[in-house]
Tab-separated table of C-alpha atoms in Angstrom:
chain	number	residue	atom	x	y	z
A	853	UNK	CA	0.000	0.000	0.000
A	854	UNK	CA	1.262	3.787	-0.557
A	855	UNK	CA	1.092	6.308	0.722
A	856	UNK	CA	-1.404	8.115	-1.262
A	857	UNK	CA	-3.839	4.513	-0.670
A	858	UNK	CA	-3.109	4.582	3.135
A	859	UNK	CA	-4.500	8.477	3.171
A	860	UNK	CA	-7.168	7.640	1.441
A	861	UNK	CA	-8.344	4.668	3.458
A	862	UNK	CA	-7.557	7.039	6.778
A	863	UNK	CA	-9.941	9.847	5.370
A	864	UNK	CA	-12.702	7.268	5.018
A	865	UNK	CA	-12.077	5.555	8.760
A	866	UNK	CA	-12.583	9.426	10.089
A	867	UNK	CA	-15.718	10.326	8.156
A	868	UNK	CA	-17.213	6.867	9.369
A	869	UNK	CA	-15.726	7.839	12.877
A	870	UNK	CA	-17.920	11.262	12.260
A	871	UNK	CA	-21.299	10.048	11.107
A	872	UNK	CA	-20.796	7.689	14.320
A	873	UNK	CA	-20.229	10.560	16.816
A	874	UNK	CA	-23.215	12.310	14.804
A	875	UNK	CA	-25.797	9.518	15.636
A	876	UNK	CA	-24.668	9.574	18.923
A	877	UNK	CA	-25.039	12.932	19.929
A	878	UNK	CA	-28.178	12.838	18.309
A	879	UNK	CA	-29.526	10.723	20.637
A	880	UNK	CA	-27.684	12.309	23.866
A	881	UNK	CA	-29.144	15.998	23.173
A	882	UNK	CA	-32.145	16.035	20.485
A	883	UNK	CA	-35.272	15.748	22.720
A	884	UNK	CA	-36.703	14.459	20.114
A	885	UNK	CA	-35.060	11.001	20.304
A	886	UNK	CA	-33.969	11.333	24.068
A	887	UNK	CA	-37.268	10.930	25.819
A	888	UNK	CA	-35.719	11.981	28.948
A	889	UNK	CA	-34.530	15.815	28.429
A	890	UNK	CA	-36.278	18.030	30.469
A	891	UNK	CA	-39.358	20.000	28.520
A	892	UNK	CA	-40.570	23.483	29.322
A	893	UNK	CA	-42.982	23.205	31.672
A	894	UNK	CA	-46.660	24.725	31.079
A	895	UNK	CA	-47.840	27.589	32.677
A	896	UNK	CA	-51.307	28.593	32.502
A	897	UNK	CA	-53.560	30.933	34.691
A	898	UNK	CA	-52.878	32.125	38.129
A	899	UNK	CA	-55.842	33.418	40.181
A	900	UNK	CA	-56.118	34.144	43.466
A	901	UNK	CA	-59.768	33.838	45.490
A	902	UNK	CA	-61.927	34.241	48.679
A	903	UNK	CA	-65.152	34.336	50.036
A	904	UNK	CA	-66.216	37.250	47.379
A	905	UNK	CA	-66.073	34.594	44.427
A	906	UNK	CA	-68.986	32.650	45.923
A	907	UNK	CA	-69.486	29.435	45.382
A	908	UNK	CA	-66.365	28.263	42.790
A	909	UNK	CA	-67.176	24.858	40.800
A	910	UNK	CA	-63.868	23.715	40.806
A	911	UNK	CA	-63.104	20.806	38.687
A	912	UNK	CA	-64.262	23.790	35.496
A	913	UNK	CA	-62.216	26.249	37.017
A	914	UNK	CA	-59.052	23.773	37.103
A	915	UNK	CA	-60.376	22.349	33.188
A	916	UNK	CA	-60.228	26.197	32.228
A	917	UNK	CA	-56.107	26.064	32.051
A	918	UNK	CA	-55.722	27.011	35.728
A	919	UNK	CA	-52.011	26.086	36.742
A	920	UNK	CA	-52.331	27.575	40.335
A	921	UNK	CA	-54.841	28.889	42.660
A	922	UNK	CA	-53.990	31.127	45.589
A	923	UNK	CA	-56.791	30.775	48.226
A	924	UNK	CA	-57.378	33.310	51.132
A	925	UNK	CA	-57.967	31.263	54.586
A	926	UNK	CA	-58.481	34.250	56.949
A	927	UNK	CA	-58.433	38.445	57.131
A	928	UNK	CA	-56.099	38.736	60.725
A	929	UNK	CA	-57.262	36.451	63.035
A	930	UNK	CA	-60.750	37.881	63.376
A	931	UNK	CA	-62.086	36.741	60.129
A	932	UNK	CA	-61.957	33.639	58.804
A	933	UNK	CA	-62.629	33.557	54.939
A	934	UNK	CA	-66.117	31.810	54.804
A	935	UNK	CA	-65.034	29.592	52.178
A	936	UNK	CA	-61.955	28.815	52.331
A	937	UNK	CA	-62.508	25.232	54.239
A	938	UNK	CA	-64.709	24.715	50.910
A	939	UNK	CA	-62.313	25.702	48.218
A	940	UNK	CA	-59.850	23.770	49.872
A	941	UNK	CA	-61.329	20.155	49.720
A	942	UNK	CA	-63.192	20.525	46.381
A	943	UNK	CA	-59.478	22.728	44.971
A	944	UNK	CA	-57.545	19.087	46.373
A	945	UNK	CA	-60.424	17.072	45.038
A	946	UNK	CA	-60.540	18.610	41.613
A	947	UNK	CA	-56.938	17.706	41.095
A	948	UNK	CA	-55.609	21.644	41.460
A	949	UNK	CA	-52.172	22.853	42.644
A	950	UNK	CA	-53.008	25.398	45.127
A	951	UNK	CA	-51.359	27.991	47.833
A	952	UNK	CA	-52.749	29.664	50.844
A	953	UNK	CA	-52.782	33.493	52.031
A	954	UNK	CA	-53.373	35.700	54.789
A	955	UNK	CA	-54.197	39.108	54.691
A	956	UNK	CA	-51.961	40.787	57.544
A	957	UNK	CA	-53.879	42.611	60.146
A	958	UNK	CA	-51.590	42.993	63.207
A	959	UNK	CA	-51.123	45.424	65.841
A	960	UNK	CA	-47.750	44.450	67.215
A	961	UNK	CA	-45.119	41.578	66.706
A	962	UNK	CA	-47.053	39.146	69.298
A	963	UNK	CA	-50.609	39.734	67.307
A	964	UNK	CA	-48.382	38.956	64.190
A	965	UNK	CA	-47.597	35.087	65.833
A	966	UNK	CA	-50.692	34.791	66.571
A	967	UNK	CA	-51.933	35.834	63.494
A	968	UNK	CA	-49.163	32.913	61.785
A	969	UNK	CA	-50.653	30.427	64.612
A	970	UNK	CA	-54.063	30.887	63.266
A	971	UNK	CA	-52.982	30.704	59.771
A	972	UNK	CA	-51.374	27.677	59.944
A	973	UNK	CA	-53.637	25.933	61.895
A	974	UNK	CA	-56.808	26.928	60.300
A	975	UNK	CA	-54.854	25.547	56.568
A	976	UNK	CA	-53.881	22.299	58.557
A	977	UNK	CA	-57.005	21.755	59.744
A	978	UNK	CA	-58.486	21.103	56.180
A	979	UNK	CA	-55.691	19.688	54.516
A	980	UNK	CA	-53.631	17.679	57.141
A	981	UNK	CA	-52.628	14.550	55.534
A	982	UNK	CA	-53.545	16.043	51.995
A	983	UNK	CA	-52.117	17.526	49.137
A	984	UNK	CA	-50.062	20.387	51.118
A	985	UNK	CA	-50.168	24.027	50.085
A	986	UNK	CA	-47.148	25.379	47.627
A	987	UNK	CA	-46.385	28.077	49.545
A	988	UNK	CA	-47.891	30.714	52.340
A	989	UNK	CA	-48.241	33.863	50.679
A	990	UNK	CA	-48.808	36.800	53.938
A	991	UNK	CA	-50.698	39.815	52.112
A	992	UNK	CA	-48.944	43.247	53.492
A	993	UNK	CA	-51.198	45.582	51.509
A	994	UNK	CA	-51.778	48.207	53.813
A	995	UNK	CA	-50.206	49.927	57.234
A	996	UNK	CA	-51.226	48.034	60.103
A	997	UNK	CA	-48.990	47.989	63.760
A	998	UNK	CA	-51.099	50.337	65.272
A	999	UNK	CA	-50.912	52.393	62.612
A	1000	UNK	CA	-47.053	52.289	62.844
A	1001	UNK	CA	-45.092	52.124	59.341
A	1002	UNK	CA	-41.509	51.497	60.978
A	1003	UNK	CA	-42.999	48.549	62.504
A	1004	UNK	CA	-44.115	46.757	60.076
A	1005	UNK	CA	-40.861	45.509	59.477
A	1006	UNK	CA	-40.714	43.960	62.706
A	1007	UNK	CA	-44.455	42.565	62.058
A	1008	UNK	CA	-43.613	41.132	58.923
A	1009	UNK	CA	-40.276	39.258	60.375
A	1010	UNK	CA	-42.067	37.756	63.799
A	1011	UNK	CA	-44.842	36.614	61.632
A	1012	UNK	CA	-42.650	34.491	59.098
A	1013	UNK	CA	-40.564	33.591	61.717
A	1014	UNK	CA	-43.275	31.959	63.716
A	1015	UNK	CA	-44.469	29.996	60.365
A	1016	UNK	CA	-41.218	28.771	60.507
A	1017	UNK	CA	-41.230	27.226	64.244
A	1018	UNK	CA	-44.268	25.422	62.479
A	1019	UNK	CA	-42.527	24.077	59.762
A	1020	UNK	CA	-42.741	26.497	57.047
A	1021	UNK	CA	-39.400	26.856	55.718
A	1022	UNK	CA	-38.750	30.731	54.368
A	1023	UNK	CA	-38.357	29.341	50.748
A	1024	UNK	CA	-42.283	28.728	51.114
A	1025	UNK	CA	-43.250	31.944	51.982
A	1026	UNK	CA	-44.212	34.214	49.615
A	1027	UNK	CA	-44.712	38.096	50.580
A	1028	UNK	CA	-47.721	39.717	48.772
A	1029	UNK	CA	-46.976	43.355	48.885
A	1030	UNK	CA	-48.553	46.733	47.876
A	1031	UNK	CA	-46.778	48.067	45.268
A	1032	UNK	CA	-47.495	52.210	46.210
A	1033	UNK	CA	-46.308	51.344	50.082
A	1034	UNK	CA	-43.082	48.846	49.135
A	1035	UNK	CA	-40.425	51.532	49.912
A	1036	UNK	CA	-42.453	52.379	53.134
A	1037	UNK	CA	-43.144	49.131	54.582
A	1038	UNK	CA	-39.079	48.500	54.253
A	1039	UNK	CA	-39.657	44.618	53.917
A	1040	UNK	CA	-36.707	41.981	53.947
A	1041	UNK	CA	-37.515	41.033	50.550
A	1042	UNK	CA	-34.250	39.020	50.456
A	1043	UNK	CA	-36.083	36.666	52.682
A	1044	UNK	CA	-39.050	34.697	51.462
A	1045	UNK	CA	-39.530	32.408	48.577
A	1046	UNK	CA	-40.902	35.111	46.760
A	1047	UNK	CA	-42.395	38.168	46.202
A	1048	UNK	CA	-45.607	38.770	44.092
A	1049	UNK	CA	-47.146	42.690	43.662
A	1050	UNK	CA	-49.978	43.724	42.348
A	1051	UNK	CA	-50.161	46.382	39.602
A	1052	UNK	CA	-53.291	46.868	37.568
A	1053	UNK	CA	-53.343	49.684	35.095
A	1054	UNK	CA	-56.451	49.511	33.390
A	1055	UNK	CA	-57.662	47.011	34.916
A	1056	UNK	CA	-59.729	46.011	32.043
A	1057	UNK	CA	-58.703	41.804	32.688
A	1058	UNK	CA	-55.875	41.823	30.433
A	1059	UNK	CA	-52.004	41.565	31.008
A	1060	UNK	CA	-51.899	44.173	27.448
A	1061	UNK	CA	-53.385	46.797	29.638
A	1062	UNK	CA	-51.601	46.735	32.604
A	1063	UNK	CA	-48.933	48.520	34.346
A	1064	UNK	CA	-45.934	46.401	35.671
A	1065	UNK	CA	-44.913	47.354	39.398
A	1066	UNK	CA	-42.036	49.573	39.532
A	1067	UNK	CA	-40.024	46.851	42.238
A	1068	UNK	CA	-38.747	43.549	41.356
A	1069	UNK	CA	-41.330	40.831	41.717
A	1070	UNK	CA	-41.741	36.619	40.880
A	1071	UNK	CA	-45.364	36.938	40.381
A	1072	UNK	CA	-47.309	40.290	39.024
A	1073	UNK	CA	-51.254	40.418	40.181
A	1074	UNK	CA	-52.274	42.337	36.279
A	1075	UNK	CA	-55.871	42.621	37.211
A	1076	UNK	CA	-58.829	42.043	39.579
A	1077	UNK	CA	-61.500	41.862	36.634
A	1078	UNK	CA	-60.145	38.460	35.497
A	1079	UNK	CA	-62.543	35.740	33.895
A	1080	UNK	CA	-62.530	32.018	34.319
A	1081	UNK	CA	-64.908	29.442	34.371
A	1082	UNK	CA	-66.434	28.088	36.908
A	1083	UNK	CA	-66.431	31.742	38.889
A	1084	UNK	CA	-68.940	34.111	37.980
A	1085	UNK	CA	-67.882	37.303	38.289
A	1086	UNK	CA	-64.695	38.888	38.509
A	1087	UNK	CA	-61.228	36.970	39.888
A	1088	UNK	CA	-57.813	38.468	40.560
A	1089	UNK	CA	-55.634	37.238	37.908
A	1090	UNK	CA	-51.818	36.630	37.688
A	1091	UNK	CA	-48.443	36.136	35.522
A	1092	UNK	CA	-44.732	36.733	34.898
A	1093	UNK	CA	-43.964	34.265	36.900
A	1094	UNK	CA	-39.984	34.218	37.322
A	1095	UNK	CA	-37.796	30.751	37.336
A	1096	UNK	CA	-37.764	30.740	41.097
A	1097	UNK	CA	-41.426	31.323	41.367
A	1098	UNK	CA	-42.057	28.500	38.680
A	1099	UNK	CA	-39.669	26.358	40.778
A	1100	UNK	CA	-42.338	27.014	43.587
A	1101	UNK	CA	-45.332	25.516	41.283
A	1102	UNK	CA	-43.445	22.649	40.084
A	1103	UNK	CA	-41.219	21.351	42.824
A	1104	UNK	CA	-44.217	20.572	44.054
């Protein structure tokens, strides 16, 4: 064999050698041939409800695309939602992912534990040994302390830190706040899992229309005039969910 034969026969050993690493890559990265590499995962509507949505047929709401629903168990301590026990069960029943949230109502740092106390046990009375809720989402929408803005803070902090001396880690915490008193309220946002802010705009039910909040968020509330089925009337409605916030939904 010469030289020019042993060349030739080398060239066609390395493009064999390529068409081989080819098929095998192939099948390593295309995600069409490996079944297991990761897809994106689907995110469809986020709505938030209460005792003002009346009585919520559930498995249509969860048929109408709803990835997550965010359901209000109490207004302080003094008010329990009136339906919240009920959109719990028939939420779990119907198959939904759901959270829990608790508008905050305090007067001072002790009020604020109990306020946790109640909130926790009021969710675990429905849903011990069930489907447990993504996250605790506290809703710090307007200035409470005795009236006290520099305190709120302090509220804030004892309440989450009493969720966590019941087992509710800070990652699954979620702080709800107003988006005209964030700078005032001074919040650790470093803290919980999350943060989620309403900002409406228009308000007219569409994300189009609205007005993103002017501080960084994981979750944007667009809208209280939202529409799905299986509510009649209006819902709060919403989106943007960052990666951490979608690692909230799904880790679930």
């Amino acid at each position: 064999m010469n030289i020019w034969e042993w060349i030739d026969k080398l060239t066609k050993g390395l493009q064999k050698l390529d068409s081989r690493i080819t098929v095998i890559e192939s099948v390593l990265f295309d995600d069409k041939i490996n079944p297991d590499t990761p897809k994106p995962q689907h995110i469809g509507k986020i709505i938030d409800v209460s005792e003002w949505q009346g009585v919520i047929d559930w498995p249509s709401v969860i048929a109408d695309d709803v990835t997550l629903s965010i359901i209000r168990v109490q207004h302080g301590s003094d008010h329990q939602d009136l339906k919240y026990m009920e959109n719990l069960q028939q939420c779990i029943s119907a198959g939904g992912k759901y959270a829990v949230y608790a508008y905050f109502a305090a007067t001072s740092t002790s009020d604020a534990q109990q306020e946790a106390r109640d909130f926790y046990n009021r969710t675990q009375q429905v849903v011990a040994g069930k489907q447990q809720p993504i996250f605790y989402a506290i809703d710090v929408e307007s200035i409470e302390m005795s009236g006290d803005v520099t305190q709120m803070r302090a509220g804030v902090e004892a309440y989450m830190s009493q969720l966590n001396a019941l087992g509710v880690p800070d990652n699954k915490i979620v702080l709800y706040i107003a988006n005209h008193l964030y700078d005032k309220f001074n919040l650790n946002v470093a803290r919980p899992g999350a943060i989620w802010i309403p900002s409406y705009g228009q308000n007219d039910g569409t994300l189009a229309n609205s007005l993103k909040p002017t501080h960084p968020y994981d979750l944007h509330q667009f809208t209280s005039k939202g529409s799905v089925k299986g509510i009649s009337g209006n819902v709060d409605m919403s989106a943007e969910p960052s990666e951490k916030f979608k690692e909230l939904i799904f880790s679930a």
